[in-house]
Each structure stands twice: as structure tokens, then as C-alpha cells.
Short mmCIF file of C-alpha atoms in Angstrom, two decimals:
data_model
loop_
_atom_site.label_atom_id
_atom_site.label_comp_id
_atom_site.label_asym_id
_atom_site.label_seq_id
_atom_site.Cartn_x
_atom_site.Cartn_y
_atom_site.Cartn_z
CA MET A 1 -58.01 12.29 -43.99
CA VAL A 2 -54.81 12.81 -42.05
CA LYS A 3 -55.09 15.00 -39.00
CA LEU A 4 -53.46 18.40 -39.39
CA MET A 5 -50.20 18.75 -37.52
CA LYS A 6 -50.23 21.26 -34.67
CA ARG A 7 -48.58 24.61 -35.38
CA LYS A 8 -46.12 24.17 -32.54
CA GLU A 9 -45.03 20.79 -33.86
CA LEU A 10 -44.59 22.22 -37.37
CA GLU A 11 -42.48 25.03 -35.95
CA GLN A 12 -40.24 22.56 -34.13
CA HIS A 13 -39.66 20.63 -37.36
CA LEU A 14 -38.90 23.79 -39.32
CA GLN A 15 -36.39 24.88 -36.67
CA GLU A 16 -34.25 21.90 -37.65
CA LEU A 17 -33.71 23.25 -41.15
CA ASP A 18 -30.48 24.91 -42.16
CA GLY A 19 -30.44 28.58 -43.11
CA PHE A 20 -28.18 30.54 -45.44
CA SER A 21 -24.52 29.97 -44.67
CA LYS A 22 -23.41 33.16 -46.44
CA PRO A 23 -26.44 35.33 -47.14
CA LYS A 24 -26.16 37.51 -50.25
CA ILE A 25 -27.18 41.08 -49.77
CA LEU A 26 -28.01 41.65 -53.43
CA LEU A 27 -30.57 38.87 -53.29
CA GLU A 28 -31.93 40.09 -49.94
CA GLN A 29 -31.56 36.62 -48.51
CA TYR A 30 -33.37 36.69 -45.20
CA GLU A 31 -34.39 33.36 -43.77
CA THR A 32 -38.03 32.68 -43.22
CA ARG A 33 -37.97 32.09 -39.47
CA ALA A 34 -39.51 28.84 -38.35
CA HIS A 35 -42.08 30.64 -36.24
CA ILE A 36 -43.34 32.84 -39.07
CA ALA A 37 -43.27 30.01 -41.61
CA ALA A 38 -45.24 27.78 -39.25
CA CYS A 39 -47.85 30.52 -38.63
CA MET A 40 -48.23 31.13 -42.35
CA LEU A 41 -48.48 27.51 -43.43
CA HIS A 42 -50.70 26.41 -40.58
CA THR A 43 -53.17 29.19 -41.38
CA ILE A 44 -53.09 28.35 -45.11
CA GLU A 45 -54.05 24.76 -44.40
CA SER A 46 -56.30 25.07 -41.34
CA ALA A 47 -58.33 28.06 -42.55
CA TYR A 48 -58.34 27.51 -46.32
CA GLY A 49 -57.17 23.96 -47.07
CA ASP A 50 -54.81 25.27 -49.75
CA LEU A 51 -51.91 22.87 -49.14
CA CYS A 52 -53.13 19.30 -48.61
CA GLY A 53 -53.28 17.44 -51.96
CA LYS A 54 -52.24 20.58 -53.89
CA THR A 55 -49.46 21.55 -56.29
CA VAL A 56 -47.45 24.32 -54.67
CA LEU A 57 -44.93 26.75 -56.11
CA ASP A 58 -42.35 28.06 -53.62
CA LEU A 59 -41.18 31.19 -55.43
CA GLY A 60 -37.70 32.39 -54.48
CA CYS A 61 -37.51 29.35 -52.24
CA GLY A 62 -34.14 30.08 -50.63
CA CYS A 63 -33.55 27.24 -48.17
CA SER A 64 -37.06 25.83 -48.84
CA VAL A 65 -38.51 26.38 -45.38
CA LEU A 66 -41.95 27.07 -46.88
CA GLY A 67 -41.64 24.20 -49.37
CA VAL A 68 -40.67 21.63 -46.74
CA GLY A 69 -43.40 22.91 -44.41
CA SER A 70 -45.97 22.65 -47.22
CA VAL A 71 -45.19 18.96 -47.69
CA LEU A 72 -45.32 18.37 -43.93
CA LEU A 73 -48.89 19.74 -44.10
CA GLY A 74 -49.83 17.45 -46.98
CA ALA A 75 -48.90 19.17 -50.27
CA SER A 76 -48.68 16.56 -53.01
CA TYR A 77 -46.08 18.32 -55.12
CA VAL A 78 -43.88 21.36 -54.51
CA LEU A 79 -41.63 23.14 -56.99
CA GLY A 80 -39.06 25.41 -55.37
CA VAL A 81 -37.52 28.03 -57.66
CA ASP A 82 -34.45 30.12 -56.90
CA ILE A 83 -31.71 31.92 -58.80
CA ASP A 84 -29.00 31.10 -56.24
CA GLU A 85 -27.17 27.81 -56.56
CA GLU A 86 -25.92 27.81 -52.97
CA ALA A 87 -29.43 28.33 -51.61
CA LEU A 88 -30.58 25.38 -53.72
CA LYS A 89 -27.81 23.20 -52.25
CA ILE A 90 -29.02 24.03 -48.74
CA SER A 91 -32.56 23.29 -49.93
CA THR A 92 -31.47 19.87 -51.20
CA SER A 93 -29.93 19.04 -47.87
CA ASN A 94 -33.01 20.28 -45.98
CA ILE A 95 -35.31 18.21 -48.19
CA ASN A 96 -33.12 15.13 -47.76
CA GLN A 97 -32.98 15.62 -44.02
CA PHE A 98 -36.76 15.16 -43.90
CA GLU A 99 -36.65 12.39 -46.52
CA LEU A 100 -39.24 14.22 -48.61
CA ASN A 101 -39.74 13.04 -52.19
CA GLU A 102 -42.50 15.50 -53.09
CA VAL A 103 -40.26 18.53 -53.68
CA ASP A 104 -38.47 19.37 -56.91
CA LEU A 105 -36.13 22.34 -57.33
CA LEU A 106 -35.54 24.54 -60.35
CA HIS A 107 -32.56 26.82 -60.82
CA THR A 108 -33.69 29.88 -62.76
CA ASP A 109 -34.45 33.57 -62.66
CA VAL A 110 -37.96 34.12 -61.38
CA LYS A 111 -38.37 36.83 -64.06
CA ILE A 112 -38.47 34.27 -66.90
CA LEU A 113 -40.46 31.65 -64.99
CA PRO A 114 -43.86 32.31 -66.62
CA LEU A 115 -42.26 31.56 -70.00
CA LEU A 116 -40.81 28.31 -68.71
CA LEU A 117 -44.16 26.93 -67.60
CA ARG A 118 -46.52 25.25 -70.02
CA GLY A 119 -49.76 27.24 -70.11
CA THR A 120 -52.21 24.63 -68.89
CA GLN A 121 -50.12 23.35 -66.05
CA LYS A 122 -50.17 26.05 -63.48
CA PHE A 123 -50.09 25.80 -59.73
CA ASP A 124 -52.93 25.48 -57.22
CA THR A 125 -51.07 27.48 -54.59
CA VAL A 126 -48.07 29.82 -54.54
CA VAL A 127 -46.24 30.47 -51.28
CA MET A 128 -43.47 32.99 -51.05
CA ASN A 129 -41.41 35.18 -48.81
CA PRO A 130 -40.01 37.46 -51.49
CA PRO A 131 -37.29 40.10 -51.20
CA PHE A 132 -38.84 43.09 -49.46
CA GLY A 133 -37.77 45.26 -52.37
CA THR A 134 -35.55 47.59 -50.40
CA LYS A 135 -31.99 48.81 -50.97
CA HIS A 136 -30.86 47.69 -54.43
CA ASN A 137 -34.05 45.81 -55.20
CA LYS A 138 -36.73 48.47 -55.51
CA GLY A 139 -39.94 47.02 -56.88
CA LEU A 140 -38.80 43.42 -56.66
CA ASP A 141 -41.50 42.61 -54.09
CA SER A 142 -44.18 43.71 -56.50
CA LEU A 143 -42.54 41.91 -59.42
CA PHE A 144 -42.42 38.60 -57.48
CA LEU A 145 -46.10 39.01 -56.75
CA GLU A 146 -47.02 39.63 -60.38
CA ILE A 147 -44.92 36.66 -61.51
CA GLY A 148 -46.45 34.46 -58.81
CA LEU A 149 -49.95 35.38 -59.97
CA GLN A 150 -49.02 34.46 -63.55
CA CYS A 151 -47.99 30.99 -62.37
CA LEU A 152 -51.35 30.32 -60.70
CA SER A 153 -54.18 28.23 -62.11
CA ASP A 154 -57.57 29.92 -62.61
CA LYS A 155 -58.73 29.19 -59.09
CA GLY A 156 -55.32 29.48 -57.55
CA VAL A 157 -54.35 31.34 -54.40
CA LEU A 158 -51.09 33.11 -53.57
CA TYR A 159 -49.78 33.70 -50.06
CA SER A 160 -46.98 36.15 -49.43
CA LEU A 161 -45.22 38.38 -46.90
CA HIS A 162 -44.73 42.07 -47.57
CA LYS A 163 -43.63 45.05 -45.53
CA SER A 164 -46.66 46.69 -43.92
CA SER A 165 -45.54 50.01 -45.38
CA THR A 166 -46.55 48.70 -48.84
CA ARG A 167 -50.09 47.73 -47.77
CA ASP A 168 -51.89 50.63 -49.47
CA TYR A 169 -49.97 50.08 -52.67
CA PHE A 170 -51.00 46.42 -52.95
CA HIS A 171 -54.61 47.22 -52.08
CA ARG A 172 -54.64 49.78 -54.91
CA LYS A 173 -53.00 47.35 -57.34
CA ALA A 174 -55.25 44.35 -56.58
CA PRO A 175 -58.13 45.25 -58.96
CA SER A 176 -55.82 45.54 -61.98
CA TRP A 177 -54.30 42.15 -61.13
CA LYS A 178 -57.83 40.68 -60.94
CA VAL A 179 -57.33 39.36 -57.45
CA GLU A 180 -59.11 39.59 -54.18
CA ALA A 181 -56.46 40.76 -51.75
CA ARG A 182 -56.63 40.40 -47.98
CA VAL A 183 -54.18 40.94 -45.18
CA LEU A 184 -54.63 37.91 -42.94
CA ALA A 185 -52.28 39.00 -40.20
CA GLU A 186 -49.74 41.59 -39.24
CA LEU A 187 -46.53 39.98 -38.09
CA ARG A 188 -43.38 41.21 -36.51
CA TYR A 189 -40.52 39.90 -38.54
CA ASP A 190 -37.63 39.42 -36.23
CA LEU A 191 -34.77 40.03 -38.59
CA PRO A 192 -31.53 38.91 -37.01
CA ALA A 193 -28.53 41.08 -37.77
CA THR A 194 -27.64 39.09 -40.85
CA TYR A 195 -25.80 41.88 -42.60
CA LYS A 196 -23.11 44.29 -41.51
CA PHE A 197 -25.29 47.36 -41.98
CA HIS A 198 -27.57 46.11 -39.24
CA ASN A 199 -25.88 47.47 -36.16
CA LYS A 200 -28.35 46.16 -33.59
CA THR A 201 -28.50 42.43 -32.87
CA SER A 202 -31.95 42.19 -34.30
CA VAL A 203 -34.48 44.51 -35.88
CA ASP A 204 -38.21 44.04 -35.82
CA ILE A 205 -40.01 45.04 -38.96
CA GLU A 206 -43.72 45.01 -39.52
CA VAL A 207 -44.81 42.56 -42.14
CA ASP A 208 -48.22 41.71 -43.58
CA PHE A 209 -49.27 38.17 -44.35
CA TRP A 210 -51.31 38.43 -47.54
CA ARG A 211 -53.76 36.17 -49.35
CA PHE A 212 -54.39 36.92 -53.04
CA GLU A 213 -57.18 34.92 -54.63
CA LYS A 214 -57.73 34.98 -58.37
CA LYS A 215 -61.08 36.39 -59.46
CA ASN A 216 -62.62 34.96 -62.61
CA MET B 1 -36.22 16.23 -61.43
CA LYS B 2 -39.48 14.38 -61.65
CA LEU B 3 -41.12 13.76 -64.99
CA LEU B 4 -44.05 15.85 -63.69
CA THR B 5 -41.65 18.79 -63.53
CA HIS B 6 -40.30 17.93 -66.97
CA ASN B 7 -43.89 17.89 -68.24
CA ILE B 8 -44.36 21.49 -67.08
CA LEU B 9 -41.17 23.00 -68.53
CA THR B 10 -40.72 24.70 -71.90
CA SER B 11 -37.84 26.61 -73.49
CA LYS B 12 -40.11 29.40 -74.73
CA CYS B 13 -37.97 31.91 -72.85
CA LEU B 14 -35.35 31.62 -75.62
CA LYS B 15 -35.40 34.19 -78.42
CA GLY B 16 -37.14 32.88 -81.53
CA VAL B 17 -38.55 29.74 -79.90
CA THR B 18 -42.30 29.46 -80.47
CA VAL B 19 -43.34 26.25 -78.69
CA GLY B 20 -40.21 24.88 -77.02
CA TYR B 21 -42.02 21.75 -75.94
CA PRO B 22 -41.48 19.02 -74.97
CA LEU B 23 -37.84 19.27 -73.94
CA GLY B 24 -35.73 16.27 -74.88
CA ILE B 25 -33.93 14.43 -72.08
CA VAL B 26 -30.46 13.00 -72.42
CA CYS B 27 -28.79 11.22 -69.55
CA HIS B 28 -25.05 10.84 -69.63
CA THR B 29 -24.89 7.27 -68.38
CA GLN B 30 -28.36 5.95 -67.88
CA ALA B 31 -27.76 3.45 -65.11
CA LYS B 32 -26.61 5.96 -62.52
CA GLU B 33 -28.40 9.07 -63.63
CA VAL B 34 -31.99 8.04 -63.07
CA LYS B 35 -33.30 7.23 -59.61
CA VAL B 36 -36.60 5.89 -58.35
CA ASN B 37 -37.93 7.32 -55.08
CA GLU B 38 -40.96 6.04 -53.31
CA VAL B 39 -43.75 8.64 -53.10
CA GLU B 40 -47.06 8.04 -51.36
CA PHE B 41 -49.78 7.17 -53.91
CA ASN B 42 -52.72 9.57 -53.87
CA PRO B 43 -55.28 8.47 -56.51
CA GLU B 44 -57.30 11.73 -56.43
CA PHE B 45 -54.20 13.82 -56.93
CA ILE B 46 -52.94 11.66 -59.80
CA SER B 47 -56.38 11.73 -61.48
CA ARG B 48 -56.32 15.51 -61.30
CA MET B 49 -52.78 15.63 -62.70
CA ILE B 50 -53.73 13.35 -65.60
CA GLN B 51 -56.19 16.01 -66.75
CA LYS B 52 -53.39 18.56 -66.78
CA VAL B 53 -50.32 16.70 -68.06
CA ASP B 54 -49.36 16.36 -71.68
CA TRP B 55 -49.46 12.57 -71.98
CA PRO B 56 -47.52 12.28 -75.26
CA ALA B 57 -44.74 14.40 -73.69
CA LEU B 58 -44.66 12.05 -70.69
CA CYS B 59 -44.41 9.04 -73.03
CA LYS B 60 -41.58 10.70 -74.90
CA ALA B 61 -39.74 11.45 -71.66
CA ALA B 62 -40.17 7.81 -70.59
CA GLU B 63 -38.84 6.76 -73.99
CA ASN B 64 -35.81 9.07 -73.61
CA LEU B 65 -35.07 7.28 -70.34
CA GLY B 66 -35.52 3.84 -71.89
CA HIS B 67 -38.76 3.00 -70.09
CA SER B 68 -41.27 3.40 -72.91
CA ASP B 69 -42.64 -0.14 -72.92
CA ASP B 70 -44.09 0.20 -69.42
CA LEU B 71 -46.29 3.24 -70.09
CA PRO B 72 -49.63 3.02 -71.98
CA PRO B 73 -49.43 5.22 -75.13
CA ALA B 74 -52.64 7.09 -74.29
CA VAL B 75 -54.73 7.90 -71.24
CA VAL B 76 -57.38 5.19 -70.78
CA ASP B 77 -61.03 6.32 -70.68
CA ASP B 78 -61.86 5.07 -67.21
CA TYR B 79 -58.58 6.23 -65.68
CA GLU B 80 -60.21 7.56 -62.52
CA ASN B 81 -61.33 4.07 -61.56
CA ASN B 82 -58.41 2.21 -63.04
CA GLU B 83 -56.01 1.77 -60.17
CA GLU B 84 -53.43 -0.06 -62.23
CA PHE B 85 -53.27 2.82 -64.70
CA LEU B 86 -53.18 5.47 -61.96
CA LYS B 87 -50.34 3.66 -60.21
CA LYS B 88 -48.34 3.59 -63.43
CA ALA B 89 -48.99 7.28 -64.02
CA HIS B 90 -47.99 7.97 -60.40
CA HIS B 91 -44.76 6.01 -60.84
CA PHE B 92 -43.77 7.89 -63.99
CA LEU B 93 -44.87 11.37 -62.87
CA MET B 94 -43.74 11.30 -59.25
CA GLU B 95 -41.21 8.54 -58.59
CA ILE B 96 -38.77 8.47 -61.50
CA GLU B 97 -36.14 11.18 -61.09
CA VAL B 98 -33.54 12.43 -63.54
CA ILE B 99 -30.39 13.12 -61.50
CA ASN B 100 -27.80 14.19 -64.07
CA GLY B 101 -28.27 14.92 -67.74
CA ASP B 102 -29.45 17.57 -70.16
CA LEU B 103 -32.81 18.97 -71.17
CA ILE B 104 -32.77 19.92 -74.83
CA CYS B 105 -34.77 22.66 -76.54
CA PRO B 106 -36.60 20.95 -79.43
CA GLU B 107 -36.19 24.01 -81.69
CA THR B 108 -32.67 25.31 -81.05
CA GLY B 109 -30.91 22.31 -79.52
CA ARG B 110 -29.85 24.52 -76.55
CA LYS B 111 -28.97 22.30 -73.61
CA PHE B 112 -30.14 22.99 -70.07
CA PRO B 113 -28.07 20.88 -67.67
CA VAL B 114 -29.63 18.86 -64.86
CA THR B 115 -27.19 18.53 -61.97
CA ASP B 116 -27.94 16.58 -58.77
CA GLY B 117 -31.58 16.51 -59.80
CA ILE B 118 -31.89 20.29 -60.34
CA PRO B 119 -32.47 21.62 -63.86
CA ASN B 120 -30.64 24.85 -64.61
CA MET B 121 -32.92 26.94 -66.79
CA LEU B 122 -31.01 30.19 -66.47
CA ALA B 123 -30.60 31.94 -69.80
CA ASN B 124 -28.10 34.63 -70.77
CA GLU B 125 -29.42 38.08 -71.51
CA ASP B 126 -28.64 37.76 -75.22
CA GLU B 127 -30.63 34.50 -75.44
CA VAL B 128 -33.96 35.77 -74.20
#
């Protein structure tokens, strides 16, 4: 058994990854900051052992910060899925930079993903930092979650980040999705002023780190 | 694209397609378009994957890439303790990569291009 990398060390590695060169507002492309990604992934592995030796789906992978981090913590296979070709190019370069051969990428619309996957071959773990579902994307956060759950194996677990303002909504929805839902932590997402409509240099938003476990 | 990824993918998103599996693989010029990367061998993981993968589809993919003679046609009974078999499965599932080519829907012939190792499975609105 390989010793689990320290969170700080993971964060330093993830800081070396490239982010979006020209973020697209319609896709709500916010980078998963190294600090938040490291907190998420380290908790997933140290508290639940849901990465090491697992198949992992990185849904809406963007620059693959979560996917690369998953492999660094021992994931055996990661599939990163994104609709944006440029994000996938940055992903490829990030994956190559770490010389990782465990990650594959798929260029598609997350909405049709469940139909693209063969029924019996679903994922042990889904990790995602989906669009927050604001502005032009109302409801996209919830849709990503439902799609992610459909891509999970029977005993699979999904980890995600959502705005804290949606907490009650997801708690109410959980029974109909047949999942046990828990907020593991409340994080402050330090959103740099990526887009022109952000007039301060950075905005903190409150984000929940969720764990959704399938109930059978 | 690993053959493990290929083993997962279907074209069932397309209108009128009922199974859409397995997708054919065509490489433009074989020599350059398939790569072999070294991936750490994890026997427990591969044993677990063998229970999930569609073995005939893996054989067919290997055949499409001109490697069929190296892969046993069926999963052997004692695969969990058969290191030679597990290593072969590992090599085909995890190490062989399709870099450039097409994935082909078995029912409609629709091509999904693979470019720099990334399959493009986007479909137009009128196709789904």
C-alpha cells in the first residue's frame, strides 16, 4: 500500500497545472483552484478511500485538475469529459506534464453521456466541479449532478461542489435520486475576477463540498 | 484513447440506434496512429475490470488494430491467479492507445473521429 500524499504536497503539484487561457462565460469556466481541489481529493481518499484503485469520472473536466489529482492519489483509471475542445487541449498538456498514462479524455456533451456508456461499465467514483448554474445556465448544476449519478455503479459515490445557497434544494432532492447526501465541508471559493462583469479583483462565494452515495 | 475507454462507449445516443456496440475502430495509417504507453500493472484492478469489460468487444478492437493474435479469445477461468493472462489484459485495456482514427457506429456507419487520442462523440441535434 502506497502512503497517501500529504495535502500540501498535492496542492503544490496541482498549482503547476495550466488553467483556462480564454475562459468561456457561456460554459461558466471557472478553474478549480489548487487549494480547493487538493482539499476535496485528499478528503475523498483519506476519509473514504474512494480514489485509490478506482475508476473515476471527471465530469465537465475543464483543465483536468481533479482528474490529474485523482491519479496522483492512486486512481487506476480516469475519464475526463468536456464539451470544450480548448479545455481538452489544456487537459492534454496538463496530463502530459505529469507523464500520467491513466487518464483518457472524451469530447462530448455531458447531456448525452449516459447514452454513450455501456450499462454494466459504470464508474466507482465521480468527481466534479460543475457550472454553478447561474446566469445563462440555470439548473445546469442540478443536471450535472443527475447525469453524474446515472454514470455511477451501484455502490458508487459522487463528490461535487455546489453553491451553499442551493443546499436545501439538494437535501430535498436526495431521496428521489436514491442517494444519501451529505455536506462534508463549507468552503470559500475564491473566484478570481475571470470575467469582465466581476468588478472586484476577486469574489468569495460560499460553496458546499458534497458527498452523494448511492442507496440500494 | 485506451481500449478500456473504447470498451465503455456506445453510439446509442444516435436516433434509431438500439445497441450501438461495439464501435468499430479504423486507423488512418496504422503504424503512427497507435501508441503503447507504460501503465503500472495492478492485478486487483485488472481482475475487477475483467468482470466488467465485454471481452469479445476487446478482441474485436484488438483485431481492428491488427493485434488479434496476441489476445486469448475468451477470459480464462482462473484469471485472477493467472498473471500472464492479467498482464495481457492490462496491456490491451490500459497501454494500447488509439491516437488518430475513427470510431464507427455498427448500425448507421456514422463516424466519430479520434484526434490526438480524444474521441469526439458530439452529435448534432438532428441526430439524437
